[in-house]
Coordinates of C-alpha atoms in Angstrom, one line a residue:
M19 CA -15.8 -60.7 35.2
R20 CA -13.5 -58.1 36.6
R21 CA -10.4 -60.0 34.8
N22 CA -12.4 -59.6 31.5
W23 CA -12.8 -55.9 31.9
M24 CA -9.1 -55.5 32.8
I25 CA -8.0 -57.3 29.6
V26 CA -10.5 -55.0 27.5
L27 CA -9.3 -51.9 29.2
T28 CA -5.6 -52.7 28.6
L29 CA -6.4 -53.5 24.9
L30 CA -8.2 -50.1 24.6
I31 CA -5.0 -48.3 26.1
V32 CA -2.7 -50.0 23.8
V33 CA -4.9 -49.3 20.6
T34 CA -5.3 -45.6 21.6
M35 CA -1.4 -45.2 22.2
F36 CA -0.7 -46.9 18.9
A37 CA -3.2 -44.6 17.0
G38 CA -1.5 -41.5 18.7
C39 CA 2.0 -42.6 17.4
S40 CA 1.0 -43.1 13.9
G41 CA -1.1 -40.0 13.0
D42 CA -1.2 -39.1 9.3
K43 CA 1.0 -36.2 8.2
G44 CA 0.3 -33.9 5.1
A45 CA 2.7 -33.4 2.3
T46 CA 4.5 -30.7 4.1
G47 CA 5.6 -32.9 7.1
I48 CA 3.2 -31.0 9.3
K49 CA 0.4 -33.2 10.9
S50 CA -2.8 -32.7 8.9
A51 CA -5.3 -34.0 11.5
E52 CA -7.5 -31.1 12.7
G53 CA -6.5 -31.3 16.2
D54 CA -2.7 -31.5 15.3
S55 CA -2.4 -29.0 12.3
I56 CA -0.5 -25.8 12.5
K57 CA -2.7 -22.8 13.0
L58 CA -1.5 -19.6 11.4
S59 CA -3.1 -16.3 11.4
L60 CA -3.0 -14.0 8.3
W61 CA -4.3 -10.5 8.0
H62 CA -4.5 -8.7 4.6
N63 CA -6.5 -6.0 2.7
F64 CA -6.8 -7.5 -0.6
T65 CA -10.8 -7.4 -0.5
G66 CA -11.5 -5.7 -3.7
D67 CA -12.5 -6.8 -7.1
D68 CA -9.5 -5.5 -8.7
L69 CA -7.0 -7.8 -10.4
R70 CA -4.3 -7.6 -7.9
A71 CA -6.7 -8.5 -5.0
R72 CA -8.1 -11.4 -6.9
T73 CA -4.6 -12.6 -7.6
M74 CA -3.5 -12.4 -4.1
R75 CA -6.8 -14.3 -2.8
E76 CA -6.1 -16.9 -5.5
I77 CA -2.5 -17.4 -4.1
I78 CA -3.7 -17.7 -0.6
S79 CA -6.4 -20.3 -1.6
E80 CA -3.9 -22.2 -3.5
F81 CA -1.5 -22.3 -0.5
E82 CA -4.2 -23.6 1.6
A83 CA -5.0 -26.5 -0.8
A84 CA -1.3 -27.4 -1.1
N85 CA -0.7 -27.3 2.6
P86 CA -3.3 -29.2 4.4
G87 CA -1.5 -29.3 7.5
I88 CA -1.5 -25.6 7.7
K89 CA -4.8 -24.0 8.9
L90 CA -5.0 -20.4 8.1
N91 CA -7.1 -18.0 10.1
V92 CA -7.6 -15.3 7.6
Q93 CA -8.7 -11.9 8.3
A94 CA -9.6 -10.0 5.0
I95 CA -10.1 -6.3 6.0
P96 CA -10.9 -3.5 3.5
P97 CA -8.1 -1.1 2.8
D98 CA -9.8 1.9 4.4
G99 CA -10.1 0.3 7.7
Y100 CA -6.9 -1.9 7.7
R101 CA -4.4 0.4 9.2
A102 CA -6.6 1.4 12.1
R103 CA -7.4 -2.3 13.1
L104 CA -3.6 -3.2 12.7
K105 CA -2.7 -0.2 15.0
T106 CA -5.4 -1.4 17.6
V107 CA -4.0 -5.0 17.8
A108 CA -0.4 -3.5 17.9
A109 CA -1.4 -1.3 20.8
A110 CA -2.4 -4.4 22.6
N111 CA 0.5 -6.6 21.6
E112 CA -1.7 -9.1 19.9
M113 CA -0.3 -9.2 16.4
P114 CA -1.3 -11.6 13.8
D115 CA 1.3 -14.2 12.8
V116 CA 1.7 -12.8 9.3
F117 CA 0.2 -9.3 8.0
I118 CA 0.3 -6.7 5.5
M119 CA 2.9 -4.1 6.7
W120 CA 4.0 -0.7 5.3
P121 CA 7.7 0.2 4.9
G122 CA 9.1 3.2 6.5
A123 CA 7.5 4.6 9.8
M124 CA 5.2 1.6 10.3
T125 CA 8.1 -0.9 10.1
K126 CA 10.2 1.4 12.4
E127 CA 7.4 1.6 15.1
F128 CA 6.5 -2.1 15.0
Q129 CA 10.3 -2.9 15.3
G130 CA 10.8 -0.5 18.2
G131 CA 7.9 -2.0 20.1
G132 CA 9.4 -5.4 19.7
L133 CA 6.2 -6.5 17.7
I134 CA 8.0 -7.9 14.6
Q135 CA 10.9 -10.1 13.9
P136 CA 13.4 -10.1 10.8
V137 CA 12.9 -12.3 7.8
D138 CA 16.7 -12.6 7.1
E139 CA 16.6 -16.3 7.6
L140 CA 14.0 -16.7 4.8
L141 CA 15.9 -14.5 2.5
Q142 CA 19.2 -16.2 3.0
A143 CA 17.5 -19.5 2.4
N144 CA 16.3 -18.2 -0.8
A145 CA 19.2 -16.3 -2.4
A146 CA 18.0 -16.2 -5.9
W147 CA 14.9 -14.5 -4.8
K148 CA 16.6 -11.9 -2.7
D149 CA 19.0 -11.1 -5.4
G150 CA 16.0 -10.6 -7.9
F151 CA 14.7 -7.4 -6.1
L152 CA 15.5 -4.1 -7.6
P153 CA 18.5 -1.9 -5.9
G154 CA 17.1 -0.3 -2.7
S155 CA 14.0 -2.5 -2.5
F156 CA 14.8 -3.4 1.2
D157 CA 16.1 0.0 2.3
N158 CA 12.7 1.1 4.1
F159 CA 12.1 -2.5 5.4
T160 CA 15.7 -2.6 7.1
I161 CA 16.7 -1.5 10.6
D162 CA 20.1 -2.0 12.1
N163 CA 21.0 -4.3 9.1
K164 CA 18.1 -6.5 9.7
V165 CA 15.5 -7.0 7.0
Y166 CA 11.8 -7.1 8.3
S167 CA 9.9 -7.7 5.1
A168 CA 10.1 -8.2 1.3
P169 CA 8.2 -5.7 -0.8
M170 CA 5.2 -7.2 -2.8
S171 CA 4.9 -4.2 -5.1
L172 CA 6.2 -0.8 -6.4
T173 CA 4.0 2.2 -5.6
P174 CA 4.0 5.4 -7.2
T175 CA 1.6 7.3 -5.2
S176 CA 1.1 10.5 -7.2
I177 CA 0.2 10.0 -10.9
L178 CA -2.0 12.4 -12.8
Y179 CA -4.6 10.4 -14.8
Y180 CA -6.5 12.0 -17.7
N181 CA -9.1 11.2 -20.0
Q182 CA -7.9 12.4 -23.4
S183 CA -11.1 12.5 -25.1
I184 CA -12.8 14.6 -22.5
L185 CA -9.9 17.0 -22.5
D186 CA -10.0 17.3 -26.3
S187 CA -13.7 18.0 -26.5
H188 CA -13.3 21.0 -24.2
G189 CA -9.9 22.3 -25.9
V190 CA -8.0 21.4 -22.7
K191 CA -4.3 20.3 -23.1
V192 CA -2.7 18.0 -20.6
P193 CA -1.3 20.6 -17.9
Q194 CA 2.4 20.8 -17.4
T195 CA 2.4 23.8 -15.1
W196 CA 0.3 24.7 -12.0
D197 CA -1.2 27.6 -13.9
E198 CA -2.1 25.3 -16.8
L199 CA -3.8 23.0 -14.2
L200 CA -5.8 25.8 -12.7
Q201 CA -6.9 27.0 -16.0
A202 CA -8.0 23.4 -17.1
V203 CA -10.1 23.2 -14.1
R204 CA -11.8 26.6 -14.7
T205 CA -12.5 25.6 -18.2
L206 CA -14.0 22.1 -17.3
K207 CA -15.9 23.6 -14.5
A208 CA -17.5 26.0 -16.6
A209 CA -18.6 23.2 -18.9
K210 CA -20.1 21.4 -15.9
V211 CA -17.4 18.7 -16.1
T212 CA -15.8 17.5 -12.8
P213 CA -12.1 18.4 -13.3
I214 CA -10.7 16.0 -10.9
A215 CA -12.2 13.0 -9.1
L216 CA -11.2 12.9 -5.5
G217 CA -12.1 10.2 -2.8
N218 CA -10.7 11.4 0.5
K219 CA -13.1 9.5 2.9
A220 CA -10.0 7.8 4.5
A221 CA -8.0 10.8 4.7
W222 CA -4.6 9.5 3.5
L223 CA -5.5 9.6 -0.1
A224 CA -5.0 13.5 -0.5
Q225 CA -1.8 13.3 1.7
S226 CA -0.3 10.3 -0.4
S227 CA -1.3 11.3 -3.9
I228 CA -1.5 15.0 -3.8
L229 CA 0.4 16.6 -1.2
S230 CA 3.3 14.4 -1.2
S231 CA 4.4 15.3 -4.6
L232 CA 2.9 18.8 -4.7
A233 CA 4.8 19.6 -1.4
D234 CA 8.0 18.3 -2.7
R235 CA 7.6 20.4 -5.8
V236 CA 7.5 23.4 -3.6
T237 CA 10.0 22.6 -0.8
G238 CA 12.3 20.2 -2.3
T239 CA 13.1 16.7 -0.9
E240 CA 16.0 17.7 1.3
W241 CA 13.7 20.2 3.3
F242 CA 11.2 17.4 3.9
I243 CA 13.7 14.8 5.3
K244 CA 14.9 17.4 7.6
A245 CA 11.4 18.6 8.7
A246 CA 10.3 14.9 9.2
A247 CA 13.5 14.5 11.5
Q248 CA 12.9 17.7 13.1
E249 CA 16.4 18.7 12.3
G250 CA 17.0 22.1 10.6
A251 CA 13.4 22.5 9.3
K252 CA 10.0 22.8 10.6
F253 CA 6.3 22.3 9.0
T254 CA 5.7 25.9 10.0
D255 CA 8.2 27.2 7.4
P256 CA 7.0 29.4 4.7
E257 CA 7.7 26.9 1.9
F258 CA 5.3 24.2 3.5
V259 CA 2.6 26.6 4.1
R260 CA 2.7 27.7 0.5
A261 CA 2.3 24.1 -0.4
L262 CA -0.8 23.8 1.8
E263 CA -2.1 27.0 0.3
L264 CA -1.6 25.7 -3.3
L265 CA -3.6 22.5 -2.5
Q266 CA -6.4 24.6 -0.9
Q267 CA -6.4 26.7 -4.1
L268 CA -7.1 23.8 -6.1
Q269 CA -10.1 23.0 -4.1
Q270 CA -11.4 26.7 -4.1
E271 CA -11.2 26.8 -7.9
G272 CA -13.7 24.0 -7.9
A273 CA -11.2 21.1 -9.0
F274 CA -13.1 18.3 -7.1
Q275 CA -16.7 17.1 -6.9
E276 CA -19.1 17.7 -4.1
G277 CA -18.8 15.2 -1.3
F278 CA -15.1 14.3 -1.9
N279 CA -14.5 13.8 1.9
S280 CA -17.2 11.2 2.2
M281 CA -16.2 9.2 -1.0
D282 CA -13.6 6.5 -0.8
N283 CA -10.7 6.1 -3.3
T284 CA -12.4 3.1 -5.0
Q285 CA -15.5 5.0 -5.7
M286 CA -13.2 7.8 -7.0
E287 CA -11.4 5.4 -9.3
M288 CA -14.8 4.2 -10.6
M289 CA -15.9 7.6 -11.2
F290 CA -12.7 8.4 -13.5
A291 CA -13.1 4.8 -15.1
H292 CA -16.7 5.5 -16.1
G293 CA -15.8 9.1 -17.6
Q294 CA -17.4 11.1 -14.8
A295 CA -14.3 13.2 -14.5
A296 CA -11.6 14.4 -16.6
M297 CA -8.8 13.8 -14.4
M298 CA -7.8 11.8 -11.3
I299 CA -4.7 12.1 -9.0
D300 CA -4.0 8.7 -7.5
G301 CA -1.3 6.0 -7.1
G302 CA -0.3 3.0 -9.0
W303 CA -2.5 0.9 -7.1
A304 CA -5.5 2.3 -9.2
L305 CA -4.3 0.3 -12.3
T306 CA -5.8 -2.8 -11.3
N307 CA -9.2 -1.3 -10.5
L308 CA -9.1 0.7 -13.8
T309 CA -8.3 -2.3 -15.7
A310 CA -11.1 -4.5 -14.1
N311 CA -13.9 -1.9 -14.5
A312 CA -13.2 0.5 -17.4
T313 CA -14.3 -0.5 -21.0
P314 CA -11.5 -1.2 -23.5
D315 CA -12.5 2.0 -25.3
A316 CA -12.3 4.1 -22.0
I317 CA -8.9 2.7 -21.3
K318 CA -7.6 3.6 -24.7
Q319 CA -8.5 7.3 -23.8
M320 CA -6.5 7.2 -20.6
G321 CA -3.2 8.8 -20.3
V322 CA -0.8 9.5 -17.5
T323 CA 1.7 12.1 -16.4
V324 CA 3.4 13.5 -13.3
L325 CA 1.9 16.5 -11.3
P326 CA 2.6 19.9 -12.9
A327 CA 5.8 22.0 -12.2
I328 CA 5.5 24.8 -9.6
A329 CA 7.1 28.1 -10.5
D330 CA 10.0 29.0 -8.3
G331 CA 9.7 25.6 -6.6
K332 CA 12.8 23.8 -5.1
G333 CA 11.9 20.4 -6.1
D334 CA 12.4 18.4 -9.4
P335 CA 9.2 18.5 -11.6
N336 CA 10.3 15.2 -13.2
T337 CA 9.5 13.0 -10.2
T338 CA 6.6 11.4 -8.3
S339 CA 6.3 10.5 -4.6
G340 CA 6.4 6.7 -4.3
V341 CA 7.7 3.8 -2.3
V342 CA 8.2 0.1 -2.5
G343 CA 4.9 -1.3 -1.6
V344 CA 3.6 -3.2 1.2
G345 CA 5.3 -6.4 2.5
L346 CA 4.4 -9.3 4.9
G347 CA 5.4 -8.7 8.5
L348 CA 6.0 -11.6 11.0
S349 CA 5.0 -11.4 14.5
A350 CA 7.8 -11.5 17.2
K351 CA 5.9 -14.2 19.0
T352 CA 5.7 -16.6 16.0
E353 CA 8.1 -19.5 16.8
G354 CA 8.9 -23.1 16.0
K355 CA 6.6 -25.0 13.5
V356 CA 4.2 -21.9 13.1
K357 CA 7.1 -19.9 12.1
E358 CA 8.2 -22.4 9.5
A359 CA 4.6 -22.3 8.2
A360 CA 4.7 -18.5 8.3
H361 CA 8.0 -18.5 6.1
K362 CA 6.4 -20.8 3.6
L363 CA 3.4 -18.5 3.2
I364 CA 5.4 -15.3 3.0
F365 CA 7.4 -16.9 0.3
A366 CA 4.2 -18.0 -1.5
M367 CA 2.8 -14.6 -1.4
S368 CA 6.0 -12.6 -2.2
G369 CA 8.3 -15.0 -4.0
P370 CA 9.2 -14.9 -7.6
E371 CA 6.1 -16.7 -9.0
A372 CA 3.9 -14.3 -7.0
Q373 CA 6.0 -11.1 -8.2
K374 CA 5.3 -12.4 -11.8
R375 CA 1.6 -12.9 -11.2
T376 CA 1.4 -9.7 -9.3
L377 CA 2.8 -7.8 -12.4
E378 CA 0.5 -9.4 -14.8
S379 CA -2.5 -8.3 -12.6
N380 CA -1.6 -4.8 -13.5
Q381 CA 0.5 -4.0 -10.4
L382 CA 4.1 -2.7 -10.5
V383 CA 6.6 -4.7 -8.6
S384 CA 10.0 -3.8 -7.3
Y385 CA 11.3 -7.2 -8.7
K386 CA 13.1 -8.2 -11.9
V387 CA 10.4 -9.4 -14.1
E388 CA 10.2 -8.8 -17.9
L389 CA 6.8 -7.3 -18.7
D390 CA 4.7 -9.2 -21.3
K391 CA 2.6 -6.3 -22.6
S392 CA -0.1 -8.6 -24.1
K393 CA -1.0 -9.5 -20.6
V394 CA -1.5 -6.1 -19.3
S395 CA -3.9 -3.1 -20.2
P396 CA -2.5 -0.1 -22.2
I397 CA -2.9 2.2 -19.2
F398 CA -0.7 -0.1 -17.1
S399 CA 1.9 -0.1 -19.9
K400 CA 1.9 3.7 -20.0
V401 CA 2.6 4.0 -16.2
Y402 CA 5.1 1.3 -16.4
E403 CA 6.9 3.5 -19.1
L404 CA 6.5 6.7 -17.0
V405 CA 7.9 5.4 -13.9
N406 CA 11.0 4.0 -15.6
D407 CA 11.7 7.7 -16.9
I408 CA 11.4 9.6 -13.4
Q409 CA 12.8 9.4 -10.1
F410 CA 10.8 8.9 -6.7
T411 CA 10.5 11.2 -3.9
P412 CA 9.3 10.5 -0.3
V413 CA 5.6 9.9 0.5
Y414 CA 4.8 11.9 3.7
D415 CA 3.2 9.1 5.6
G416 CA 6.2 6.8 4.9
M417 CA 8.7 9.1 6.8
L418 CA 6.4 10.9 9.2
T419 CA 5.5 9.1 12.7
S420 CA 2.1 7.7 12.9
A421 CA 1.0 10.6 15.2
G422 CA 2.4 13.1 12.7
A423 CA 0.7 11.4 9.6
D424 CA -2.7 11.4 11.3
V425 CA -2.4 14.9 11.9
V426 CA -1.4 15.7 8.3
N427 CA -4.3 13.3 7.0
N428 CA -6.9 15.2 9.1
G429 CA -5.4 18.5 8.5
I430 CA -5.8 18.2 4.8
Q431 CA -9.4 17.1 5.1
E432 CA -9.9 20.3 7.4
L433 CA -7.9 22.2 4.7
L434 CA -9.9 21.3 1.8
M435 CA -13.1 22.4 3.9
G436 CA -11.7 25.9 4.3
G437 CA -9.4 25.4 7.2
D438 CA -6.5 28.0 7.8
P439 CA -3.3 26.6 6.2
K440 CA -0.7 28.3 8.9
A441 CA -3.0 26.7 11.8
I442 CA -2.9 23.4 10.1
A443 CA 1.0 23.6 9.5
A444 CA 1.4 24.4 13.3
K445 CA -0.6 21.4 14.3
I446 CA 1.4 19.1 12.2
Q447 CA 4.8 20.6 13.4
E448 CA 3.6 20.2 16.9
A449 CA 2.5 16.4 16.5
Q450 CA 5.7 15.5 14.7
A451 CA 8.0 17.3 17.1
K452 CA 6.1 15.9 20.1
S453 CA 6.2 12.2 18.9
L454 CA 10.0 12.5 18.4
G455 CA 10.5 14.0 21.8
K456 CA 11.7 17.4 20.4

């Protein structure tokens, strides 16, 4: 009896060993059985109903279907809370494998903290893809000649959107100077029309979309570069204080609706899309939301221009603040088969096909793709033409340290509620200098 049990046990061991050596593999060459699949974490902020967000979610779903051996752990975080969540895990050195990351200051801080690794290997393996980007596209993702991401979009952050029919019905022309903008605000306010929709709940909006261009009009780009580096200029300088005063003046004239600090930017875009405001100062990211939610007749009435010129300003008025958009960061801890899977995901979400689909979802890209105007909205075509006729200037939170940018964001909220421009400028100067050790 005992001998029979020994024979059965031996057979079970042999069968188990044989099964373990012949497990199925998926089309990717990665084991597809649940216990042996590659697990890859992805964080993104494509949570809205806009066309770009829908497109990116579709690409992620298609990747999962085509790669059964890669199991994605996806965290989809709304844009307003995304940066804060990412900073929290960064502080704990618990980065996801792949995640949306901003160029400039964020990339520098993550690289300096040893949190991310370069993607040069992926770019070199796909030379045609790398060569398809516009000149300068990798600059703000590059540190010590190593590239840490590939941009997924091109983002002008400061565009003056206007509703031509509302302006015409009140005898207001598209403002080309600051005085004309203020007069337009007064006329519209008197007619009980909201002049400019603003959604500054997350604080970054007014900084990125208004102050970055407005301040450049006043100070010039060279001054800001020096102030950001704390080399030869300070945020307490009179020209920057004047820029804060002009922004506050806009609010004091009644430019924005009540409760602008409790409305997010998506609500702001919906307000403009539905004709509840004559103008909106927002970035290129608004295009997908406008296209998805405004009626065809409403879109036909939309026009775009740059922020008005400032008298005696040192900056070029034919510019807008802007950057190449976000890219996908790769955790420094991601290695081996997981890294191979991560490279595959990054290419799927930002490679040539993804760039084309992104453009057709009414989102500008920093990649050489011919625009088929039949696939985009009229307002997108107008912005596409505008940005090809102007130069870009820096966005404040793209060059400031995280600490400096946070104080600017919070300071603008305070400013728009009646705060002292000089005191706010002093806080910004202190934060930027301290974070740079100067």
